[in-house]
Short mmCIF file of C-alpha atoms in Angstrom, two decimals:
data_model
loop_
_atom_site.label_atom_id
_atom_site.label_comp_id
_atom_site.label_asym_id
_atom_site.label_seq_id
_atom_site.Cartn_x
_atom_site.Cartn_y
_atom_site.Cartn_z
CA MET A 3 -139.24 90.04 -133.88
CA GLU A 4 -142.67 90.65 -135.74
CA VAL A 5 -144.86 87.16 -136.67
CA ARG A 6 -145.74 87.51 -139.99
CA TYR A 7 -148.71 85.41 -141.25
CA PRO A 8 -149.50 83.98 -144.78
CA GLU A 9 -152.17 86.31 -144.87
CA ASP A 10 -149.08 88.91 -144.43
CA VAL A 11 -146.63 87.71 -146.99
CA PHE A 12 -148.75 85.97 -149.82
CA THR A 13 -151.99 87.99 -151.29
CA PRO A 14 -153.94 86.59 -154.21
CA ARG A 15 -156.90 89.02 -154.54
CA THR A 16 -155.29 92.17 -153.89
CA ILE A 17 -152.48 94.15 -154.75
CA VAL A 18 -148.98 92.83 -153.51
CA THR A 19 -146.74 94.40 -150.99
CA PRO A 20 -143.47 95.94 -151.78
CA ASP A 21 -140.97 93.30 -150.47
CA MET A 22 -143.17 90.70 -152.57
CA PHE A 23 -143.42 92.63 -155.20
CA GLU A 24 -141.13 91.74 -158.11
CA ARG A 25 -139.84 94.01 -160.64
CA ARG A 26 -141.08 93.30 -164.53
CA ASN A 27 -138.09 93.28 -166.85
CA GLU A 28 -139.76 91.15 -169.33
CA PRO A 29 -141.03 92.33 -172.73
CA ASP A 30 -144.33 93.72 -173.07
CA LEU A 31 -146.58 92.00 -175.39
CA GLU A 32 -145.49 92.93 -178.19
CA GLY A 33 -142.24 92.11 -177.68
CA LEU A 34 -140.65 95.43 -176.52
CA PRO A 35 -138.32 95.21 -173.65
CA GLY A 36 -138.08 96.13 -170.14
CA LEU A 37 -142.03 96.19 -169.59
CA GLN A 38 -141.68 98.44 -166.24
CA ASP A 39 -139.41 101.33 -167.81
CA SER A 40 -141.61 101.74 -170.56
CA LEU A 41 -144.27 101.78 -167.93
CA GLN A 42 -141.96 104.90 -165.95
CA ASP A 43 -141.43 106.07 -168.95
CA ALA A 44 -144.68 106.84 -170.45
CA LEU A 45 -145.32 108.16 -166.83
CA ARG A 46 -142.44 111.01 -166.82
CA GLU A 47 -144.26 111.83 -170.83
CA ARG A 48 -145.29 114.97 -170.96
CA GLY A 49 -149.44 114.95 -172.00
CA GLY A 50 -149.21 111.02 -172.13
CA GLN A 51 -151.78 109.15 -171.67
CA VAL A 52 -151.74 105.63 -170.68
CA LEU A 53 -153.17 102.46 -171.51
CA LEU A 54 -152.48 99.01 -169.89
CA TYR A 55 -154.01 96.07 -170.67
CA GLY A 56 -153.64 92.18 -170.50
CA ASP A 57 -154.78 88.47 -169.10
CA THR A 58 -156.58 88.87 -165.15
CA GLY A 59 -154.34 87.80 -163.26
CA VAL A 60 -151.31 89.30 -164.26
CA GLY A 61 -150.42 91.99 -162.43
CA LYS A 62 -150.73 95.02 -164.18
CA SER A 63 -152.65 96.88 -160.53
CA SER A 64 -149.71 95.83 -158.75
CA LEU A 65 -146.86 97.02 -162.24
CA LEU A 66 -149.05 100.76 -162.51
CA LYS A 67 -148.69 100.60 -158.48
CA TYR A 68 -144.66 100.72 -157.61
CA ALA A 69 -144.28 102.21 -161.32
CA ALA A 70 -146.10 105.41 -160.46
CA GLU A 71 -144.37 105.18 -156.69
CA ASP A 72 -140.75 104.69 -158.09
CA GLU A 73 -141.80 107.95 -160.24
CA VAL A 74 -143.06 110.22 -157.03
CA LEU A 75 -146.48 109.93 -158.97
CA ASP A 76 -149.45 109.95 -156.56
CA TYR A 77 -153.27 108.44 -158.20
CA VAL A 78 -156.98 108.25 -157.39
CA LEU A 79 -157.93 105.02 -158.41
CA VAL A 80 -161.56 104.26 -159.91
CA GLU A 81 -163.04 100.41 -159.68
CA CYS A 82 -164.73 100.15 -162.95
CA SER A 83 -168.05 98.47 -162.30
CA THR A 84 -170.69 97.24 -164.48
CA GLY A 85 -173.12 100.67 -165.68
CA MET A 86 -171.13 102.98 -164.86
CA SER A 87 -170.74 106.22 -166.83
CA TYR A 88 -168.08 108.98 -168.10
CA ASP A 89 -169.70 111.45 -165.16
CA ASP A 90 -170.25 108.15 -162.53
CA MET A 91 -166.51 107.68 -162.84
CA LEU A 92 -165.05 111.33 -162.22
CA GLU A 93 -167.58 111.50 -159.51
CA ALA A 94 -166.37 108.90 -158.04
CA ALA A 95 -162.46 110.11 -158.32
CA ILE A 96 -163.54 113.46 -156.78
CA ARG A 97 -165.56 112.63 -153.89
CA GLN A 98 -162.16 110.13 -153.09
CA MET A 99 -160.34 113.29 -152.10
CA VAL A 100 -163.40 115.44 -150.69
CA ASP A 101 -165.24 115.14 -148.33
CA VAL A 102 -168.60 116.80 -150.36
CA LYS A 103 -170.97 118.79 -148.34
CA GLU A 104 -173.48 119.82 -151.47
CA ILE A 105 -173.58 119.40 -155.18
CA SER A 106 -175.86 120.04 -157.45
CA ARG A 107 -175.58 119.36 -161.66
CA THR A 108 -177.18 121.46 -164.62
CA VAL A 109 -177.04 119.46 -167.90
CA LYS A 110 -176.43 122.11 -170.71
CA VAL A 111 -178.01 122.41 -174.07
CA SER A 112 -176.67 120.62 -176.33
CA GLY A 113 -174.61 122.60 -178.46
CA SER A 114 -173.47 125.14 -175.38
CA VAL A 115 -169.60 126.01 -175.66
CA GLU A 116 -169.24 125.13 -172.13
CA VAL A 117 -170.17 121.57 -173.45
CA THR A 118 -168.84 121.05 -176.58
CA ALA A 119 -164.94 122.67 -174.78
CA GLU A 120 -164.79 119.55 -172.54
CA GLY A 121 -165.29 116.96 -175.38
CA GLY A 122 -169.30 116.28 -174.68
CA VAL A 123 -169.07 116.11 -171.28
CA PRO A 124 -173.16 116.65 -169.65
CA TRP A 125 -173.25 118.22 -166.97
CA ILE A 126 -171.63 121.26 -164.79
CA THR A 127 -171.13 120.65 -161.15
CA LYS A 128 -171.70 123.14 -157.90
CA LEU A 129 -169.67 121.78 -155.10
CA SER A 130 -168.25 122.60 -151.70
CA GLY A 131 -166.20 120.53 -149.47
CA LYS A 132 -163.26 119.86 -147.53
CA PHE A 133 -160.63 117.71 -148.56
CA LYS A 134 -159.84 114.34 -146.89
CA GLY A 135 -157.19 113.61 -144.30
CA GLU A 136 -156.89 117.26 -144.07
CA THR A 137 -158.54 117.15 -140.16
CA GLY A 138 -157.83 120.37 -137.92
CA LYS A 139 -156.31 122.05 -141.16
CA ASP A 140 -158.80 125.36 -143.09
CA LYS A 141 -158.15 123.81 -146.50
CA THR A 142 -161.26 123.94 -148.43
CA PHE A 143 -162.69 123.33 -151.46
CA GLU A 144 -165.46 125.17 -153.54
CA VAL A 145 -166.16 125.29 -157.62
CA ARG A 146 -169.19 126.97 -159.07
CA ASP A 147 -170.45 126.37 -162.91
CA LYS A 148 -167.56 124.34 -163.90
CA ALA A 149 -167.53 121.31 -165.96
CA ALA A 150 -166.50 117.87 -164.51
CA LEU A 151 -162.81 116.97 -165.59
CA ASP A 152 -162.13 120.74 -164.57
CA VAL A 153 -163.20 120.21 -161.19
CA LEU A 154 -161.47 116.75 -160.73
CA THR A 155 -158.34 118.86 -162.20
CA GLU A 156 -158.97 121.66 -159.70
CA ALA A 157 -159.14 118.67 -156.93
CA MET A 158 -156.17 117.18 -157.59
CA ASP A 159 -153.90 119.68 -158.15
CA LYS A 160 -154.72 120.69 -154.34
CA ALA A 161 -154.81 116.87 -153.03
CA ASP A 162 -150.93 116.62 -155.11
CA LYS A 163 -152.79 113.77 -157.35
CA TRP A 164 -151.21 113.07 -160.52
CA LEU A 165 -152.71 110.09 -162.45
CA ILE A 166 -156.91 109.24 -162.38
CA VAL A 167 -156.40 105.29 -162.90
CA LEU A 168 -159.64 103.97 -164.14
CA ASP A 169 -159.04 100.01 -163.23
CA ASN A 170 -161.94 96.89 -164.45
CA PHE A 171 -162.04 98.86 -167.76
CA GLN A 172 -163.10 96.28 -169.13
CA ASN A 173 -166.57 96.42 -166.67
CA ILE A 174 -167.24 99.34 -169.00
CA LYS A 175 -169.41 98.31 -172.27
CA ASP A 176 -170.69 100.92 -173.49
CA PRO A 177 -168.93 102.18 -176.52
CA ALA A 178 -170.67 105.66 -175.78
CA VAL A 179 -169.38 105.64 -172.31
CA ARG A 180 -165.48 104.50 -173.60
CA GLU A 181 -165.41 107.01 -175.89
CA ARG A 182 -166.19 109.93 -173.58
CA VAL A 183 -163.28 108.48 -171.81
CA ALA A 184 -161.08 108.45 -174.51
CA GLN A 185 -162.24 112.00 -175.08
CA GLY A 186 -160.95 113.06 -172.22
CA MET A 187 -157.28 111.26 -172.42
CA GLU A 188 -156.72 113.93 -175.30
CA ILE A 189 -157.86 116.80 -173.04
CA LEU A 190 -155.54 116.32 -170.71
CA SER A 191 -153.21 115.11 -173.39
CA ASP A 192 -154.01 118.67 -175.25
CA ARG A 193 -153.54 120.66 -171.98
CA ALA A 194 -150.40 119.47 -171.38
CA GLY A 195 -148.90 120.58 -174.70
CA ARG A 196 -150.25 124.61 -173.37
CA SER A 197 -149.62 124.45 -170.10
CA GLU A 198 -146.55 124.34 -167.98
CA GLY A 199 -149.17 123.65 -164.71
CA ARG A 200 -149.19 120.15 -163.67
CA ASP A 201 -149.55 117.11 -166.62
CA PHE A 202 -152.51 115.39 -165.00
CA LYS A 203 -153.02 111.55 -166.87
CA PHE A 204 -155.88 109.25 -167.16
CA VAL A 205 -154.32 105.43 -166.69
CA VAL A 206 -157.13 103.15 -168.46
CA ILE A 207 -155.69 98.99 -167.26
CA GLY A 208 -158.36 96.82 -168.04
CA ILE A 209 -158.66 93.10 -168.71
CA ALA A 210 -157.98 92.57 -173.09
CA SER A 211 -155.93 91.21 -175.79
CA ASP A 212 -155.81 94.65 -177.44
CA ALA A 213 -155.85 98.64 -176.57
CA ALA A 214 -159.35 98.84 -178.97
CA THR A 215 -160.87 96.03 -177.04
CA LEU A 216 -160.91 98.67 -174.29
CA LEU A 217 -161.21 102.32 -175.95
CA GLY A 218 -162.99 101.19 -179.02
CA ASP A 219 -162.33 101.52 -182.39
CA SER A 220 -161.72 104.73 -182.58
CA ARG A 221 -157.89 105.58 -182.67
CA SER A 222 -157.77 109.33 -181.95
CA TYR A 223 -156.37 108.97 -178.63
CA GLY A 224 -153.37 106.65 -180.05
CA ARG A 225 -150.93 109.01 -180.53
CA ARG A 226 -151.18 110.87 -177.34
CA THR A 227 -151.11 107.38 -175.72
CA THR A 228 -149.06 104.38 -174.25
CA GLU A 229 -150.47 101.27 -175.10
CA LEU A 230 -148.82 98.46 -173.22
CA GLY A 231 -149.53 95.20 -172.91
CA VAL A 232 -149.12 92.92 -169.99
CA PRO A 233 -147.99 89.78 -170.17
CA ARG A 234 -147.42 86.75 -168.18
CA MET A 235 -144.74 86.23 -165.96
CA PRO A 236 -141.69 84.76 -166.96
CA ASP A 237 -141.12 81.42 -164.91
CA ASP A 238 -137.99 82.89 -162.71
CA GLU A 239 -140.14 85.72 -161.85
CA ILE A 240 -142.90 83.37 -160.68
CA ALA A 241 -140.35 81.44 -159.35
CA GLU A 242 -138.47 84.33 -157.19
CA ILE A 243 -141.92 85.54 -155.45
CA LEU A 244 -142.70 82.09 -154.32
CA ARG A 245 -139.28 81.17 -152.88
CA ARG A 246 -139.32 85.11 -151.48
CA GLY A 247 -142.27 84.49 -149.98
CA PHE A 248 -141.28 81.51 -147.87
CA GLN A 249 -138.05 83.15 -146.76
CA ILE A 250 -140.48 85.68 -145.23
CA LEU A 251 -142.57 83.26 -143.30
CA ASP A 252 -139.53 80.79 -142.31
CA ILE A 253 -140.99 78.15 -143.99
CA ASN A 254 -138.30 75.34 -145.78
CA VAL A 255 -138.89 74.11 -149.71
CA GLU A 256 -137.49 72.07 -151.99
CA ASP A 257 -136.27 73.61 -155.24
CA SER A 258 -138.35 70.86 -157.00
CA LEU A 259 -141.37 71.45 -155.44
CA VAL A 260 -140.54 75.44 -156.36
CA GLU A 261 -140.28 73.86 -159.92
CA HIS A 262 -144.06 72.22 -160.16
CA LEU A 263 -145.80 75.55 -158.23
CA VAL A 264 -144.25 77.65 -161.17
CA PHE A 265 -145.96 75.17 -163.50
CA TYR A 266 -149.21 75.17 -161.99
CA SER A 267 -149.25 78.57 -161.38
CA ASP A 268 -149.05 79.43 -165.51
CA GLY A 269 -147.29 82.47 -165.84
CA PHE A 270 -150.12 84.15 -164.00
CA PRO A 271 -148.50 85.84 -160.26
CA TYR A 272 -152.59 85.34 -158.86
CA PHE A 273 -151.88 81.48 -159.11
CA ALA A 274 -148.91 81.48 -157.39
CA HIS A 275 -149.62 84.21 -154.73
CA LEU A 276 -152.97 81.09 -154.17
CA LEU A 277 -150.83 78.44 -154.16
CA GLY A 278 -148.41 80.00 -151.76
CA LEU A 279 -151.02 81.45 -149.41
CA GLU A 280 -152.51 77.83 -149.41
CA ILE A 281 -149.15 76.09 -148.71
CA ALA A 282 -148.23 78.20 -146.28
CA ARG A 283 -150.85 78.08 -143.93
CA ALA A 284 -151.09 74.06 -144.38
CA THR A 285 -148.11 74.00 -143.19
CA ARG A 286 -148.66 76.55 -140.23
CA ARG A 287 -151.33 74.51 -139.20
CA ALA A 288 -149.18 71.60 -139.37
CA GLY A 289 -146.53 72.76 -137.14
CA GLU A 290 -144.20 72.51 -139.96
CA ASP A 291 -141.42 74.59 -141.09
CA THR A 292 -141.06 72.43 -144.19
CA VAL A 293 -142.97 71.93 -146.76
CA THR A 294 -144.75 68.52 -146.87
CA PRO A 295 -146.02 66.05 -148.69
CA VAL A 296 -149.76 66.42 -146.79
CA SER A 297 -149.85 69.64 -147.22
CA LEU A 298 -148.56 70.50 -150.47
CA ASP A 299 -152.21 68.40 -150.75
CA VAL A 300 -153.90 70.04 -148.63
CA ALA A 301 -152.84 73.24 -150.20
CA LEU A 302 -154.14 72.15 -153.90
CA LYS A 303 -157.38 71.14 -152.90
CA ARG A 304 -158.26 74.67 -151.21
CA ALA A 305 -156.52 76.06 -154.21
CA ALA A 306 -158.27 74.92 -156.34
CA LYS A 307 -162.16 74.86 -154.62
CA ALA A 308 -161.00 78.85 -154.60
CA VAL A 309 -160.84 79.41 -157.58
CA SER A 310 -164.52 80.34 -160.04
CA SER A 311 -166.88 77.91 -159.14
CA SER A 312 -167.98 77.78 -162.54
CA TYR A 313 -164.17 76.33 -163.43
CA ALA A 314 -165.46 72.47 -161.84
CA GLU A 315 -168.94 72.87 -163.20
CA ARG A 316 -167.43 73.33 -166.72
CA ILE A 317 -165.01 70.30 -166.86
CA ARG A 318 -167.47 67.99 -165.47
CA LEU A 319 -169.30 69.02 -168.65
CA ALA A 320 -166.14 68.88 -171.29
CA TYR A 321 -165.17 64.93 -169.98
CA GLU A 322 -167.06 62.17 -171.19
CA ALA A 323 -168.97 60.61 -168.22
CA GLY A 324 -166.88 57.07 -169.18
CA GLY A 325 -165.59 55.04 -171.58
CA ASP A 326 -162.14 54.17 -172.35
CA VAL A 327 -160.38 56.65 -173.57
CA GLN A 328 -162.40 59.38 -173.11
CA PRO A 329 -161.13 62.19 -175.84
CA ARG A 330 -161.71 65.09 -174.72
CA ARG A 331 -160.85 63.92 -171.61
CA ARG A 332 -157.01 63.16 -172.71
CA ILE A 333 -157.32 66.64 -175.09
CA LEU A 334 -157.32 69.41 -171.84
CA GLY A 335 -154.75 67.21 -170.43
CA LEU A 336 -152.89 67.66 -173.09
CA LEU A 337 -152.81 71.12 -173.91
CA ALA A 338 -153.65 71.39 -169.84
CA LYS A 339 -149.12 70.29 -169.93
CA SER A 340 -148.31 71.68 -173.48
CA PRO A 341 -146.45 74.84 -173.12
CA GLU A 342 -147.91 76.70 -175.89
CA ARG A 343 -151.06 78.29 -175.46
CA VAL A 344 -152.56 78.18 -178.91
CA TRP A 345 -153.11 75.70 -181.21
CA THR A 346 -153.49 74.10 -184.72
CA ALA A 347 -155.93 71.30 -185.05
CA THR A 348 -152.98 69.66 -186.59
CA GLU A 349 -150.77 70.20 -183.89
CA VAL A 350 -153.12 68.74 -180.93
CA VAL A 351 -153.36 65.39 -183.07
CA ASP A 352 -149.51 65.64 -183.24
CA LEU A 353 -149.66 65.96 -179.46
CA TRP A 354 -151.84 62.95 -178.82
CA GLU A 355 -149.62 60.81 -181.53
CA ALA A 356 -146.97 61.92 -179.28
CA ALA A 357 -148.04 60.67 -175.75
CA TYR A 358 -150.31 57.83 -177.34
CA SER A 359 -148.21 56.04 -180.22
CA GLU A 360 -151.47 55.87 -182.31
CA SER A 361 -153.85 58.09 -184.46
CA ARG A 362 -158.04 58.29 -183.76
CA PRO A 363 -160.21 58.57 -185.97
CA GLY A 364 -162.85 62.08 -184.53
CA LEU A 365 -160.61 63.66 -183.00
CA HIS A 366 -160.82 66.85 -184.59
CA SER A 367 -165.07 65.95 -183.58
CA SER A 368 -163.45 65.79 -179.83
CA LEU A 369 -161.88 68.56 -180.16
CA GLY A 370 -164.43 70.82 -181.56
CA LYS A 371 -167.04 70.09 -179.32
CA LEU A 372 -164.55 71.46 -176.55
CA ALA A 373 -165.78 75.16 -178.28
CA GLU A 374 -169.32 74.61 -177.65
CA GLU A 375 -171.23 75.78 -174.64
CA LYS A 376 -172.36 72.02 -174.48
CA TYR A 377 -169.44 71.10 -173.28
CA GLY A 378 -168.51 73.88 -171.28
CA LYS A 379 -166.89 75.77 -174.09
CA ILE A 380 -163.52 75.48 -172.35
CA LEU A 381 -161.79 76.07 -175.66
CA VAL A 382 -161.98 78.78 -178.02
CA ARG A 383 -161.82 78.65 -182.06
CA ARG A 384 -160.67 81.64 -184.03
CA GLY A 385 -159.91 82.18 -187.17
CA THR A 386 -161.38 80.21 -190.97
CA LYS A 387 -162.02 76.88 -191.78
CA ARG A 388 -158.76 74.90 -191.94
CA ARG A 389 -157.14 77.02 -190.43
CA TYR A 390 -158.45 77.38 -187.52
CA VAL A 391 -156.89 78.01 -183.83
CA PHE A 392 -157.97 76.76 -180.48
CA ALA A 393 -157.05 78.73 -176.92
CA PHE A 394 -158.12 77.96 -173.45
CA SER A 395 -161.38 80.32 -173.34
CA ASP A 396 -160.94 81.38 -169.86
CA PRO A 397 -157.12 81.55 -169.56
CA HIS A 398 -157.32 80.53 -165.82
CA LEU A 399 -158.76 77.48 -167.17
CA ARG A 400 -155.56 76.14 -167.56
CA PRO A 401 -153.93 76.50 -164.38
CA TYR A 402 -157.06 75.01 -162.30
CA LEU A 403 -156.30 72.62 -165.21
CA ARG A 404 -152.90 71.50 -163.74
CA ILE A 405 -153.89 71.66 -160.16
CA THR A 406 -156.80 69.37 -160.71
CA LEU A 407 -155.12 67.16 -163.39
CA ALA A 408 -152.09 66.80 -160.34
CA GLU A 409 -153.78 65.96 -158.16
CA GLU A 410 -156.23 63.14 -160.33
CA GLU A 411 -152.40 61.75 -160.99
CA LYS A 412 -151.82 61.44 -157.33
CA ASP A 413 -155.53 59.89 -156.84
CA ALA A 414 -154.64 57.90 -159.78
CA ALA A 415 -150.87 56.25 -159.19
CA SER A 416 -152.03 55.69 -155.59
CA TYR A 417 -155.33 53.83 -156.73
CA ALA A 418 -152.74 51.58 -158.50
CA ASP A 419 -150.43 50.94 -155.69
CA LEU A 420 -153.18 49.94 -153.88
CA LEU A 421 -154.25 47.16 -156.88
CA LYS A 422 -150.58 46.14 -157.00
CA LEU A 423 -150.99 45.35 -152.76
CA ALA A 424 -153.69 43.64 -153.61
CA ALA A 425 -152.75 41.67 -155.95
CA GLY A 426 -149.72 40.71 -154.00
CA LEU A 427 -152.57 39.67 -151.09
CA ARG A 428 -154.24 37.33 -153.60
CA ILE A 429 -150.22 35.64 -154.54
CA LEU A 430 -150.12 35.14 -150.59
CA ALA A 431 -153.45 33.67 -150.17
CA ASP A 432 -153.40 31.80 -152.94
CA GLU A 433 -150.13 29.79 -151.84
CA THR A 434 -151.14 29.98 -148.37
CA ALA A 435 -154.34 28.05 -149.37
CA SER A 436 -151.89 25.88 -151.69
CA THR A 437 -149.87 24.61 -148.76
CA LEU A 438 -153.06 24.08 -146.27
CA ARG A 439 -154.08 21.89 -149.02
CA ARG A 440 -151.38 19.89 -149.66
CA TRP A 441 -150.26 19.90 -145.37
CA ARG A 442 -153.98 17.83 -144.55
CA SER A 443 -153.25 15.35 -147.64
CA TYR A 444 -149.89 14.71 -146.32
CA GLU A 445 -152.26 14.33 -142.99
CA SER A 446 -154.26 11.61 -144.36
CA LYS A 447 -151.74 9.49 -146.08
CA SER A 448 -150.88 6.55 -144.09
CA PRO A 449 -147.00 6.17 -142.32
CA ALA A 450 -146.13 4.04 -145.01
CA ASP A 451 -147.45 5.58 -147.93
CA GLU A 452 -145.59 8.68 -146.19
CA GLY A 453 -142.51 7.57 -146.32
CA THR A 454 -142.96 6.46 -149.58
CA LYS A 455 -144.32 10.39 -150.38
CA GLN A 456 -141.28 11.51 -148.75
CA ASN A 457 -139.03 9.60 -150.88
CA SER A 458 -140.18 10.68 -153.95
CA GLU A 459 -141.34 14.25 -152.89
CA PRO A 460 -138.31 15.33 -151.49
CA GLY A 461 -139.42 18.85 -149.55
CA SER A 462 -142.97 17.84 -149.35
CA GLY A 463 -143.10 16.77 -145.77
CA PRO A 464 -144.22 18.67 -142.45
CA ASN A 465 -140.76 20.46 -142.42
CA GLU A 466 -141.51 22.30 -145.85
CA GLU A 467 -141.11 26.26 -145.68
CA LEU A 468 -143.98 28.13 -146.05
CA SER A 469 -141.78 30.84 -147.73
CA ILE A 470 -143.03 33.37 -149.90
CA ARG A 471 -141.40 35.68 -153.09
CA GLU A 472 -140.65 39.18 -152.11
CA GLU A 473 -141.64 40.44 -155.32
CA ASP A 474 -145.43 38.70 -155.53
CA LEU A 475 -145.73 41.94 -153.26
CA GLU A 476 -144.09 44.25 -154.59
#
């Protein structure tokens, strides 16, 4: 029987494996039902281009991979990085399919027919090479004097690729580059409408709250593009990921613990995989087949450390250095546990009063500080004065807070138990000292006095029992 390691099952830093992929049937960010069905419809639609956006860690890349596989559409993936030009993206895609022997570029003058026909692509390529993965086969590739997008689509046709996936597109900051990509999407869409040939598509994936944030304000691509906002994953799907992973690894886990892990994950598959990985590792290292409180504690600490190192410093800036009330610390605790993700100032006040049964002067000021750089900029404030709404500036800050708060609360409970034990021990010590004093007082008295004392104060003689009340030690 094949041994499965935790790293084979829980994969927070890469696309999930087929047996760990949970089909996405929830509504998209616009509320339209059947997220994965909508994506597969878009991939089948002739001439349609695709844009996927949403928070980091919600599973956009995994969703595209398995939707494309269901439609039997192979793709070439370009990981976008800061400073990349449109030319760089196309070249990166070409080089993934072709072992290039030589490549030269010629910049065309402005107004050239060849340039304007391709939406302003600024270079023409001469390229020859051999297709990757074709060892032992005489399959070469050679083009001369063709526009870059033509070279790419010709290579894709020969390599049996259908999609050009531009992932992490949020790294492309230059508006001109974004506009060039939008033009490329329009070109492929128009070509598909004029031809019976292969229906090539751009799929743009990035971290954003809306499509315009990724491709700019120009909406010329809109009628040709399906825009899908990928939401955080519903709790039941997060729970299924965790249960399935532990089952594959033959690790037993209680339902109550799964519920806690779902809460910590806050809708992010990334955190579900991160927590699952660390718990499975800790359980295996302990030689156990069931998740124990000890392995859970170790996993939470490791998971918190694995998240961005900047979070700990930002939280340190946000919290007060001391004081009995510490309103900023308490506000973050309330928002971390709240089921909502956006709050008005009034709603924050309501949370405070429900939790602490009191109003707090200056609470609005403390809330506002949490949106300032000086205090770690944990929150972001949007809207106009008296109509502000607050949200976490980085969506991953809340699950990080949930995980670290669980550790703090556990430490606080342990500290309270220690104080209780110390109080019990002090009571024991006081009663023991009192009994010893009475004993010494008894020994120092004369026999006559002793008899009188015993008759007047029963139970105070040498046969007195030294008893300790159980409630003193609880």
